[in-house]
Amino acid sequence: MSFFDYIVVGAGINGTWAAAHLAKREHSVVLLEKFPLPHSRGSSHGASRIIRKVYPQPFFNDMMGPAYQQWHELEQECGEKFITSNGLLVFGTETGDTLKGMIGTFERSNNRDKCQVMGNDSLQRSYPMANFEPSAFGILDEEAGSIKADKSLKASIDHAKRHGVQVVDNYSVDGIISHSGLVRVQGGSMNNRKEFVGRGLVICPGPWAMDLLKILKFPLPLEAQRVPVYYFKYKDFLPCVFIYDSNGDYFYGIPENEYPGLLKLGSHEGIPTLADSRDQVDCSAIKKKVIEFIKRTFPGVDPKPAVEEVCMYTFPLPHSRGSSHGQSRIIRKAYRQPFFNEMMHSAYQQWHDLEEKVGMELMVPMGLLCFGDNSEYITSTIQTLKNAKRSSKVEFYDKLELEAAFPDINFLGDKRAAVQLGVTIKDSIEFTNLEWVGDNLVRIEGKGPGGISRFEAKGVVLCAGPWSMKVLEKIGMPVKMKAWKIPVTYFPCAQFMSKTFVYDNGVDHFYGVPDLEYPGLVKICRHIGDDTDPDERDHCDSTLTKAKVIDFVTRTFPTVDPRPVIEESCLYTMSPDDVPVLDRHPKFRNIVVGCGFSGTGFKLGPVTGEILALLVTDGNPIYDLRPFRYNRF
């Protein structure tokens, strides 16, 4: 049991700032978060939000002035810009209550010099790239724009920590007891229960509010909604953020600010859901409305969404489009390839060094069980471990020993550290061109929200993940690789093994992680995915792969509900032999490539990163790099 002056539940943007303000008043504060941070299950994730001062409700107008001031103070504290003030155009017809309310508020506000009401002629003249209805009018808020949501949330959490807030994530609250002027909060994860006691409790759980308020017998008429978010390719678009309000329809859009070459456009309408069942909700009707709105309003926008995401109303950096996102990965020394086994000893050491540097536990040692039937994969892994130069703590089981040890199974026959070291990170820039000038100079060109960016360096390391094939083709270095979309599925369970596992039978390959990321849910996935283009992953049908995972769960784990309640995805870049390329360009020594990690790259990252750094600086890696050569295919 731990005592604090105050307990805050929910590390979204509101709970985080509540905790920070309590700590600034010299109170001890603990901030409890249901999921591992960062995550994409609530209402505060994503790359951007609209920010503005003009609202239909005057009380929001009064609050937004101080809100802007505190955001600017946080920007100065972090040395990072979160707000882009490119203006907000709100347009529609007289049937739009929001639009009418904003104009009424604007006429009474102190910001009238920063806003202008626009009639239909003015709209058409100022924004010829849009088709406005004949009766349309609007209001332009010149100070408004967008705010980087993920980045500002992370900065807010760091801000709270600097003022003494203790953040505890992966903590699901299931009990709240108030007695004798104190509040006791109970919860945790399946294998790690904790209690916190405080003089007061602040509850900001987002779409889980209904669940927690039931515990307190304090019901409110709230409803969680799943709100789809879409990103579209475009040739011509408004230079500012917009809101459209007419006849009950409410759409919004943000110019290219997150994914290069894509604009964000969605509906304010959502589908009612339970917070833990959002992945089973069908939003196709809303998607159809958004597409129809684009077709009739913005002729310069491709109406087929290139990226589809989700937010909850009541998963820039970080993002969830490549191969390094998500809440967890398996980490191990048990590999069938001896070179991976040897590299992982060094990788573990560097991961531990990083944990000490950032003061955070990144690895959870719970053991890994590899099992299967007539599997060459497991046989060769055992042989590698027995012949390894450096020993690992390993146990080997025959069939009877396995069944006795694990009765729950039916056996069948950081970026932060990089920045601290002086690395400059430029996100939202899409690689477009590379020019080799000489042994000491390479020019890179990329496109981002601010236009074309150009960089010069002594050398370049290319680690483009599933985009490697497209990037390397541009520099005359084609690779025989393909991108796989891997469904990542989470299942409810009453009881489960305490170890991660890998299953292989020579035909299929599955892996799983116990209750670690989402409380009460186990992660079970297939290591084989579906061919896709990384820019079209949201249109890839993974129904058959998902069915195979469910079939495996059904026949193997009787205590696991085979209906997944959370579905995410990851991208693998597969090489023909499942081994990555770590090599120099065949012509240019100062251009180095790391790609094709085949679902193995994350845990090896510290060592493969070191290898790439040595290659680009003409160093001498201690590892035999013949298995990783580009010309082996």
XYZ file of C-alpha atoms in Angstrom:
633
model
C 0.000 0.000 0.000
C 1.271 3.472 -0.939
C 0.034 6.804 0.479
C -0.156 10.047 -1.531
C -1.914 13.331 -0.887
C -3.905 12.887 -4.098
C -4.583 10.128 -6.614
C -5.442 10.893 -10.251
C -6.920 8.161 -12.441
C -6.347 8.535 -16.188
C -3.150 9.802 -17.842
C -4.865 11.412 -20.791
C -4.425 15.130 -21.304
C -6.926 16.197 -18.607
C -5.756 13.799 -15.899
C -2.117 14.609 -16.604
C -2.611 18.358 -16.255
C -4.713 17.840 -13.095
C -1.842 15.849 -11.589
C 0.698 18.484 -12.658
C -1.267 21.354 -11.072
C -1.684 19.400 -7.817
C 2.056 18.724 -7.722
C 2.841 22.399 -8.363
C 0.864 23.119 -5.198
C 3.376 20.928 -3.337
C 1.127 17.885 -2.936
C 2.355 14.325 -3.419
C 0.532 12.869 -6.418
C 0.276 9.499 -8.152
C -1.133 9.323 -11.703
C -2.653 5.924 -12.581
C -3.078 4.835 -16.210
C -4.983 1.746 -17.377
C -2.651 0.957 -20.313
C 1.112 1.079 -20.890
C 2.195 4.553 -22.009
C 2.048 5.649 -24.753
C -1.053 3.942 -26.175
C -3.850 4.563 -28.677
C -6.929 3.233 -26.850
C -8.388 6.442 -25.447
C -9.142 10.011 -26.491
C -5.791 11.808 -26.169
C -3.656 9.976 -28.734
C -3.153 10.739 -32.417
C -0.977 13.250 -34.166
C -3.192 16.354 -34.112
C -6.243 18.174 -32.776
C -7.877 21.445 -33.800
C -7.201 24.259 -31.315
C -9.158 27.537 -31.303
C -10.438 30.342 -29.117
C -13.870 30.894 -30.693
C -16.593 28.494 -29.467
C -20.390 28.716 -29.491
C -20.242 28.566 -25.669
C -18.849 31.783 -24.080
C -17.402 29.865 -21.088
C -15.123 27.884 -23.417
C -13.920 31.168 -24.942
C -13.007 32.409 -21.465
C -11.046 29.223 -20.731
C -9.125 29.068 -24.025
C -7.075 32.212 -23.388
C -5.363 30.702 -20.302
C -5.152 27.330 -22.103
C -3.185 28.894 -24.975
C -0.902 30.598 -22.447
C -0.100 27.332 -20.668
C 0.514 25.516 -23.942
C 2.969 28.239 -24.987
C 4.711 27.970 -21.592
C 5.055 24.206 -22.109
C 6.507 24.826 -25.585
C 9.123 27.119 -24.087
C 9.892 24.624 -21.308
C 10.393 21.772 -23.792
C 11.975 23.747 -26.595
C 9.455 22.254 -28.995
C 6.567 23.739 -30.978
C 3.175 22.014 -30.614
C 0.749 24.593 -32.053
C 0.525 25.497 -35.749
C -1.527 28.684 -36.159
C -2.606 28.511 -39.797
C -6.196 29.577 -39.129
C -9.570 27.849 -38.860
C -12.362 28.243 -41.404
C -15.808 27.274 -40.082
C -18.364 27.164 -42.892
C -21.807 25.792 -43.577
C -25.393 27.002 -43.881
C -27.921 28.634 -41.568
C -28.969 25.183 -40.337
C -25.625 24.762 -38.593
C -26.057 25.494 -34.893
C -22.305 25.483 -34.236
C -21.642 28.037 -36.946
C -24.442 30.333 -35.818
C -23.342 30.040 -32.205
C -19.730 30.868 -33.068
C -20.724 33.995 -34.957
C -22.854 35.103 -32.006
C -20.003 34.512 -29.575
C -17.478 36.179 -31.888
C -19.561 39.377 -32.000
C -19.385 39.570 -28.185
C -15.740 38.494 -27.781
C -12.501 40.425 -27.407
C -10.947 38.657 -30.416
C -12.981 40.308 -33.141
C -9.876 41.782 -34.769
C -8.549 38.233 -35.286
C -11.758 36.870 -36.877
C -13.807 37.701 -39.931
C -17.268 36.646 -41.092
C -17.262 35.606 -44.760
C -20.208 35.543 -47.139
C -20.535 33.154 -50.076
C -18.752 35.400 -52.578
C -15.853 35.895 -50.189
C -15.574 32.135 -49.576
C -15.515 31.325 -53.291
C -12.987 34.034 -54.015
C -10.651 33.156 -51.125
C -10.819 29.362 -51.460
C -11.358 28.354 -55.118
C -10.213 24.773 -54.342
C -13.526 24.095 -52.527
C -17.103 23.808 -53.821
C -19.259 25.861 -51.440
C -23.035 25.524 -51.376
C -24.861 28.627 -52.728
C -26.163 29.479 -49.246
C -22.872 28.826 -47.472
C -21.167 31.419 -45.282
C -18.404 31.160 -42.716
C -16.103 32.619 -40.097
C -12.295 32.636 -40.220
C -10.451 32.441 -36.880
C -6.931 33.577 -37.796
C -5.342 32.570 -34.450
C -6.669 29.000 -34.535
C -4.967 25.974 -36.048
C -3.824 22.545 -34.878
C -1.905 21.108 -31.931
C 0.275 18.001 -32.013
C -1.643 15.654 -29.723
C 0.789 12.777 -29.117
C 3.773 15.071 -28.688
C 2.002 17.523 -26.410
C 0.631 14.668 -24.268
C 4.101 13.183 -23.837
C 5.471 16.620 -22.996
C 2.650 17.131 -20.477
C 3.422 13.798 -18.784
C 7.127 14.693 -18.646
C 6.158 18.111 -17.262
C 4.112 16.430 -14.516
C 7.006 14.099 -13.670
C 9.404 17.029 -13.383
C 7.105 18.482 -10.717
C 7.156 15.221 -8.749
C 4.158 13.282 -10.060
C 4.659 9.509 -9.883
C 3.197 7.854 -12.990
C 2.039 4.225 -12.756
C 0.838 2.757 -16.035
C -0.674 -0.651 -16.857
C -2.872 -0.173 -13.769
C -6.562 -1.007 -14.155
C -8.750 0.338 -11.320
C -11.388 -2.128 -10.098
C -12.080 -0.860 -6.595
C -12.597 2.556 -4.951
C -13.385 2.811 -1.231
C -13.910 6.096 0.628
C -13.735 5.977 4.436
C -12.779 8.344 7.268
C -11.646 11.116 4.930
C -9.377 8.856 2.871
C -9.791 7.199 -0.523
C -8.444 3.713 -1.233
C -7.894 2.739 -4.889
C -7.457 -0.948 -5.726
C -6.313 -2.505 -8.983
C -3.311 -3.399 -11.097
C -2.828 -6.178 -13.618
C -3.545 -9.893 -13.429
C -0.176 -10.711 -11.856
C 0.604 -7.467 -10.047
C -1.960 -6.035 -7.601
C -1.380 -2.733 -5.783
C -3.307 -0.366 -3.499
C -3.014 3.405 -3.228
C -4.459 5.605 -0.456
C -4.934 9.366 -0.658
C -6.761 12.331 0.820
C -8.519 12.934 -2.483
C -9.206 11.352 -5.859
C -9.491 12.916 -9.338
C -11.097 10.684 -11.967
C -10.361 11.402 -15.657
C -10.738 7.963 -17.294
C -12.075 9.072 -20.682
C -14.393 6.504 -22.267
C -14.000 4.244 -19.197
C -15.802 6.840 -17.027
C -19.032 4.852 -16.981
C -17.251 1.778 -15.562
C -15.524 3.678 -12.752
C -18.538 5.793 -11.855
C -20.566 2.604 -11.380
C -18.089 1.575 -8.673
C -18.836 4.861 -6.897
C -22.600 4.513 -7.477
C -22.401 7.851 -9.270
C -23.950 7.214 -12.689
C -23.889 9.944 -15.305
C -25.685 9.993 -18.680
C -22.474 9.427 -20.667
C -21.871 7.400 -23.818
C -18.609 6.230 -25.370
C -18.378 6.561 -29.147
C -15.882 5.171 -31.623
C -14.969 7.971 -34.047
C -13.118 6.974 -37.239
C -10.321 9.236 -38.493
C -9.263 9.206 -42.160
C -6.293 10.515 -44.135
C -6.515 11.307 -47.853
C -4.109 12.045 -50.673
C -4.651 15.406 -52.333
C -3.506 17.736 -55.098
C -5.130 20.922 -53.825
C -6.672 21.763 -50.459
C -7.474 24.588 -48.073
C -4.417 26.273 -46.502
C -6.110 26.231 -43.096
C -7.951 23.916 -40.718
C -11.713 23.749 -41.330
C -15.002 22.805 -39.695
C -18.167 22.258 -41.748
C -21.565 22.453 -40.021
C -24.868 22.124 -41.885
C -28.085 20.089 -41.716
C -26.832 17.968 -38.843
C -23.565 17.096 -40.588
C -20.318 18.086 -38.875
C -16.990 17.473 -40.613
C -13.505 18.749 -39.880
C -10.122 18.660 -41.600
C -6.461 19.458 -40.981
C -3.985 20.117 -43.818
C -0.887 17.978 -44.240
C 0.578 17.948 -40.728
C 0.986 14.283 -39.730
C 1.569 11.911 -42.633
C 3.493 13.481 -45.546
C 1.241 13.999 -48.560
C -1.945 13.239 -46.617
C -4.581 15.456 -45.029
C -6.740 14.474 -42.069
C -10.504 14.616 -42.535
C -13.268 13.107 -40.438
C -16.750 13.412 -39.034
C -17.564 14.516 -35.505
C -20.125 11.700 -35.490
C -19.323 8.409 -33.773
C -20.853 4.993 -33.146
C -21.874 4.126 -29.555
C -19.693 1.403 -28.067
C -18.154 0.055 -24.900
C -14.618 1.303 -24.408
C -13.212 -2.238 -24.352
C -15.212 -3.363 -27.427
C -14.344 -0.584 -29.866
C -12.656 -2.893 -32.383
C -15.941 -4.739 -33.026
C -17.838 -1.579 -34.061
C -18.751 -1.071 -37.733
C -18.123 2.540 -38.851
C -18.728 1.974 -42.578
C -21.767 4.307 -42.626
C -19.683 7.205 -41.268
C -16.890 6.448 -43.720
C -19.406 6.635 -46.570
C -20.622 10.055 -45.376
C -17.060 11.383 -45.187
C -16.281 10.173 -48.718
C -19.482 11.719 -50.105
C -18.649 15.040 -48.420
C -15.187 15.053 -49.984
C -16.529 14.256 -53.442
C -18.947 17.167 -53.453
C -16.753 19.687 -51.608
C -13.066 19.137 -52.418
C -12.373 18.139 -56.042
C -8.602 18.205 -55.413
C -8.785 15.397 -52.835
C -8.697 11.680 -53.660
C -11.847 10.334 -51.924
C -10.280 6.949 -51.196
C -8.749 7.070 -47.674
C -5.091 6.067 -47.593
C -4.932 5.663 -43.800
C -7.715 4.831 -41.345
C -7.414 5.266 -37.583
C -9.768 5.589 -34.640
C -10.355 7.826 -31.636
C -12.693 7.514 -28.661
C -14.973 10.386 -27.634
C -16.678 10.599 -24.240
C -2.010 3.144 -31.648
C 4.650 12.459 -36.071
C 6.378 10.470 -33.295
C 5.203 8.288 -31.854
C 3.116 6.733 -34.656
C 1.646 3.333 -35.440
C 2.298 2.961 -39.166
C 5.611 1.096 -39.278
C 7.223 -1.870 -37.531
C 8.476 -0.437 -34.208
C 5.224 0.699 -32.560
C 2.908 -1.186 -30.227
C 3.015 -2.005 -26.525
C 5.354 -5.008 -26.473
C 7.728 -7.371 -28.238
C 9.156 -10.714 -27.192
C 12.850 -10.471 -26.297
C 15.007 -13.600 -26.071
C 18.381 -15.201 -26.539
C 16.859 -18.439 -27.859
C 17.409 -18.310 -31.625
C 18.147 -21.073 -34.093
C 20.759 -18.901 -35.830
C 23.991 -18.809 -33.753
C 24.798 -15.242 -34.850
C 21.494 -13.941 -33.479
C 22.105 -15.751 -30.205
C 25.532 -14.154 -29.880
C 24.228 -10.677 -30.784
C 21.415 -10.861 -28.235
C 23.835 -11.061 -25.290
C 25.134 -7.627 -26.292
C 21.615 -6.392 -27.047
C 20.440 -7.317 -23.539
C 23.321 -5.391 -22.021
C 22.542 -2.285 -24.056
C 18.821 -2.516 -23.197
C 19.788 -2.673 -19.493
C 22.077 0.329 -19.958
C 19.179 2.252 -21.525
C 16.876 1.297 -18.626
C 19.379 2.760 -16.171
C 19.846 5.912 -18.259
C 16.115 6.736 -18.550
C 15.127 5.343 -15.133
C 12.428 3.114 -16.596
C 11.808 -0.631 -16.758
C 11.609 -1.602 -20.428
C 12.064 -5.374 -20.193
C 9.883 -7.696 -18.094
C 11.734 -10.981 -17.455
C 9.035 -13.649 -17.315
C 10.590 -16.405 -19.395
C 9.824 -17.686 -22.895
C 8.357 -21.101 -23.688
C 9.058 -22.418 -27.201
C 7.003 -25.505 -28.057
C 5.657 -27.333 -31.088
C 5.319 -30.602 -32.925
C 8.016 -31.999 -35.269
C 9.490 -28.505 -35.575
C 12.859 -27.989 -37.251
C 12.738 -24.463 -35.820
C 12.681 -25.701 -32.228
C 15.147 -28.547 -32.856
C 17.703 -26.164 -34.350
C 17.092 -23.609 -31.554
C 17.863 -26.264 -28.926
C 21.030 -27.240 -30.777
C 22.165 -23.610 -30.994
C 21.604 -23.068 -27.270
C 23.538 -26.198 -26.384
C 26.476 -25.145 -28.589
C 26.421 -21.433 -27.638
C 29.679 -19.805 -26.583
C 27.928 -17.908 -23.790
C 25.468 -19.775 -21.612
C 21.835 -18.803 -21.123
C 19.435 -19.925 -18.413
C 17.477 -22.546 -20.363
C 15.380 -25.593 -19.474
C 14.547 -28.367 -21.949
C 11.315 -30.402 -21.656
C 10.117 -33.626 -23.181
C 6.374 -34.047 -23.825
C 5.487 -35.402 -20.361
C 7.550 -32.786 -18.554
C 5.954 -30.041 -20.654
C 2.411 -31.167 -19.815
C 3.259 -31.323 -16.109
C 4.898 -27.898 -16.065
C 2.132 -26.104 -18.053
C -1.260 -27.704 -17.376
C -3.090 -24.705 -18.882
C -2.061 -25.707 -22.418
C -3.491 -28.465 -24.598
C -0.297 -29.716 -26.238
C -0.731 -31.189 -29.674
C 1.223 -33.887 -31.174
C 14.294 5.827 -27.312
C 14.367 8.269 -28.723
C 14.812 10.152 -25.467
C 18.271 8.691 -24.989
C 19.184 9.538 -28.595
C 18.203 13.189 -28.126
C 20.203 13.353 -24.894
C 23.234 12.218 -26.895
C 22.766 15.050 -29.384
C 20.618 13.438 -32.089
C 18.230 15.806 -33.908
C 14.943 14.145 -34.887
C 12.944 15.437 -37.851
C 9.636 13.621 -38.204
C 6.840 13.877 -40.791
C 9.389 14.052 -43.637
C 8.998 11.588 -46.499
C 12.184 10.590 -48.314
C 12.075 11.626 -51.986
C 15.644 11.654 -53.287
C 19.276 10.910 -52.457
C 22.330 12.269 -54.240
C 25.814 10.851 -53.675
C 28.340 13.674 -54.014
C 31.470 11.953 -52.757
C 32.989 9.813 -50.033
C 32.353 12.591 -47.540
C 29.083 14.074 -48.744
C 25.556 12.777 -49.376
C 22.498 14.941 -50.012
C 19.025 13.811 -48.883
C 15.776 15.416 -49.956
C 12.377 14.924 -48.354
C 8.872 16.317 -48.411
C 6.968 17.336 -45.289
C 4.176 19.652 -44.105
C 6.505 22.645 -44.441
C 7.504 21.811 -48.009
C 10.813 20.401 -49.298
C 13.602 19.773 -46.772
C 17.238 19.130 -47.738
C 20.010 17.678 -45.602
C 23.732 17.128 -46.193
C 25.874 14.640 -44.289
C 29.098 12.651 -44.436
C 27.096 9.433 -44.579
C 23.546 8.057 -44.586
C 21.977 5.081 -42.805
C 18.712 3.928 -44.412
C 16.333 2.013 -42.095
C 13.001 2.546 -43.827
C 11.235 -0.580 -42.542
C 8.444 -1.733 -44.871
C 9.155 1.248 -47.131
C 12.691 -0.049 -47.777
C 11.797 -1.537 -51.156
C 10.551 1.837 -52.435
C 13.457 3.797 -50.959
C 16.209 1.438 -52.144
C 14.800 1.211 -55.665
C 15.286 4.976 -55.942
C 19.005 4.642 -55.195
C 19.708 1.721 -57.519
C 19.728 -0.955 -54.819
C 16.634 -3.124 -55.390
C 15.954 -5.796 -52.768
C 13.910 -9.001 -53.024
C 11.699 -8.304 -50.051
C 8.015 -7.898 -49.299
C 5.900 -6.221 -46.623
C 3.530 -8.267 -44.483
C 0.631 -6.930 -42.494
C 0.498 -8.838 -39.194
C -2.790 -8.711 -37.262
C -2.111 -8.221 -33.545
C -4.971 -9.647 -31.503
C -5.757 -9.517 -27.771
C -8.030 -12.058 -26.058
C -9.787 -12.087 -22.659
C -8.610 -14.855 -20.363
C -9.554 -16.227 -16.971
C -6.179 -17.905 -16.499
C -3.029 -18.055 -18.608
C 0.574 -19.155 -18.400
C 2.916 -16.629 -16.810
C 5.474 -16.856 -19.624
C 5.607 -15.620 -23.183
C 5.524 -18.445 -25.718
C 6.419 -19.363 -29.288
C 4.676 -22.278 -31.058
C 5.973 -23.840 -34.279
C 4.924 -27.054 -36.026
C 6.852 -26.647 -39.263
C 3.791 -25.217 -41.017
C 2.551 -22.429 -38.769
C 4.181 -20.167 -36.218
C 2.370 -18.404 -33.364
C 3.554 -16.400 -30.368
C 1.965 -14.880 -27.295
C 2.541 -12.473 -24.410
C 0.660 -12.790 -21.082
C -1.353 -10.040 -19.411
C 1.189 -7.221 -19.810
C -0.226 -4.533 -22.071
C -3.993 -4.455 -21.626
C -5.118 -5.704 -18.186
C -6.956 -9.027 -18.422
C -5.984 -9.577 -22.058
C -3.334 -11.822 -23.607
C -1.639 -11.040 -26.910
C -1.572 -13.984 -29.350
C -0.486 -13.556 -32.973
C 0.574 -15.467 -36.056
C 4.136 -14.825 -37.229
C 2.968 -15.100 -40.864
C 1.121 -12.160 -42.427
C -0.526 -10.967 -45.621
C 1.322 -9.293 -48.493
C 0.659 -5.558 -48.616
C 1.887 -2.189 -49.766
C 2.845 -0.229 -46.612
C 0.932 2.787 -47.910
C -2.192 0.644 -48.453
C -2.115 -1.471 -45.283
C -5.555 -0.348 -44.133
C -7.073 -1.941 -47.247
C -5.361 -5.309 -46.696
C -7.798 -8.118 -45.809
C -6.407 -10.211 -42.942
C -9.556 -12.277 -42.352
C -7.901 -15.633 -43.082
C -4.889 -14.880 -40.872
C -7.174 -13.820 -38.029
C -9.214 -17.035 -38.464
C -6.053 -19.132 -38.114
C -5.133 -17.328 -34.886
C -8.626 -17.928 -33.471
C -8.459 -21.603 -34.457
C -5.074 -21.967 -32.730
C -6.362 -20.260 -29.566
C -9.511 -22.409 -29.528
C -7.676 -25.725 -29.707
C -4.687 -24.782 -27.522
C -5.824 -22.519 -24.670
C -9.164 -23.563 -23.108
C -9.037 -20.702 -20.555
C -8.818 -18.030 -23.274
C -11.945 -16.571 -24.894
C -11.243 -17.032 -28.645
C -13.046 -13.808 -29.579
C -10.467 -10.988 -29.768
C -11.586 -7.746 -28.137
C -8.698 -5.589 -29.398
C -7.254 -5.800 -32.905
C -4.190 -3.855 -33.994
C -1.604 -4.441 -36.694
C 2.105 -4.298 -37.359
C 4.193 -4.444 -40.534
C 7.003 -6.922 -41.124
C 9.571 -6.495 -43.894
C 10.372 -10.039 -44.990
C 13.619 -11.103 -46.652
C 13.813 -14.409 -48.585
C 15.759 -16.086 -45.742
C 14.207 -14.162 -42.799
C 17.578 -12.518 -42.078
C 18.064 -8.753 -42.471
C 20.378 -6.855 -44.775
C 23.063 -4.918 -42.869
C 25.418 -3.685 -45.555
C 26.859 -0.811 -47.538
C 25.550 0.323 -50.889
C 27.426 -1.704 -53.561
C 28.897 1.511 -55.025
C 28.948 4.052 -52.190
C 30.627 3.208 -48.875
C 28.975 6.044 -46.959
C 25.435 4.857 -47.748
C 24.446 2.029 -45.400
C 21.229 -0.010 -45.332
C 19.406 -1.896 -42.583
C 16.207 -3.624 -43.720
C 14.338 -6.929 -44.018
C 14.343 -7.709 -40.300
C 11.492 -10.224 -40.819
C 9.845 -9.707 -37.435
C 13.153 -10.039 -35.573
C 14.545 -6.515 -35.647
C 13.128 -4.806 -32.573
C 14.925 -6.761 -29.885
C 18.201 -6.691 -31.851
C 17.976 -2.908 -32.296
C 20.829 -1.836 -29.975
C 23.323 -4.167 -31.680
C 22.166 -3.783 -35.283
C 22.151 -0.013 -34.745
C 25.743 -0.226 -33.537
C 26.695 -2.325 -36.585
C 25.143 0.225 -38.965
C 26.886 3.093 -37.153
C 30.255 1.318 -37.507
C 29.654 0.534 -41.183
C 28.817 4.127 -42.130
C 31.879 5.453 -40.252
C 34.274 2.824 -41.676
C 34.484 1.058 -38.329
C 34.952 -2.666 -37.790
C 31.973 -4.524 -36.317
C 32.985 -7.509 -34.192
C 30.327 -9.717 -35.785
C 30.620 -11.862 -38.887
C 28.445 -9.914 -41.337
C 28.398 -12.504 -44.114
C 24.849 -13.663 -43.199
C 23.670 -10.058 -43.653
C 25.249 -9.155 -47.011
C 23.097 -7.501 -49.667
C 24.460 -9.691 -52.495
C 23.552 -13.036 -50.886
C 20.201 -13.194 -52.699
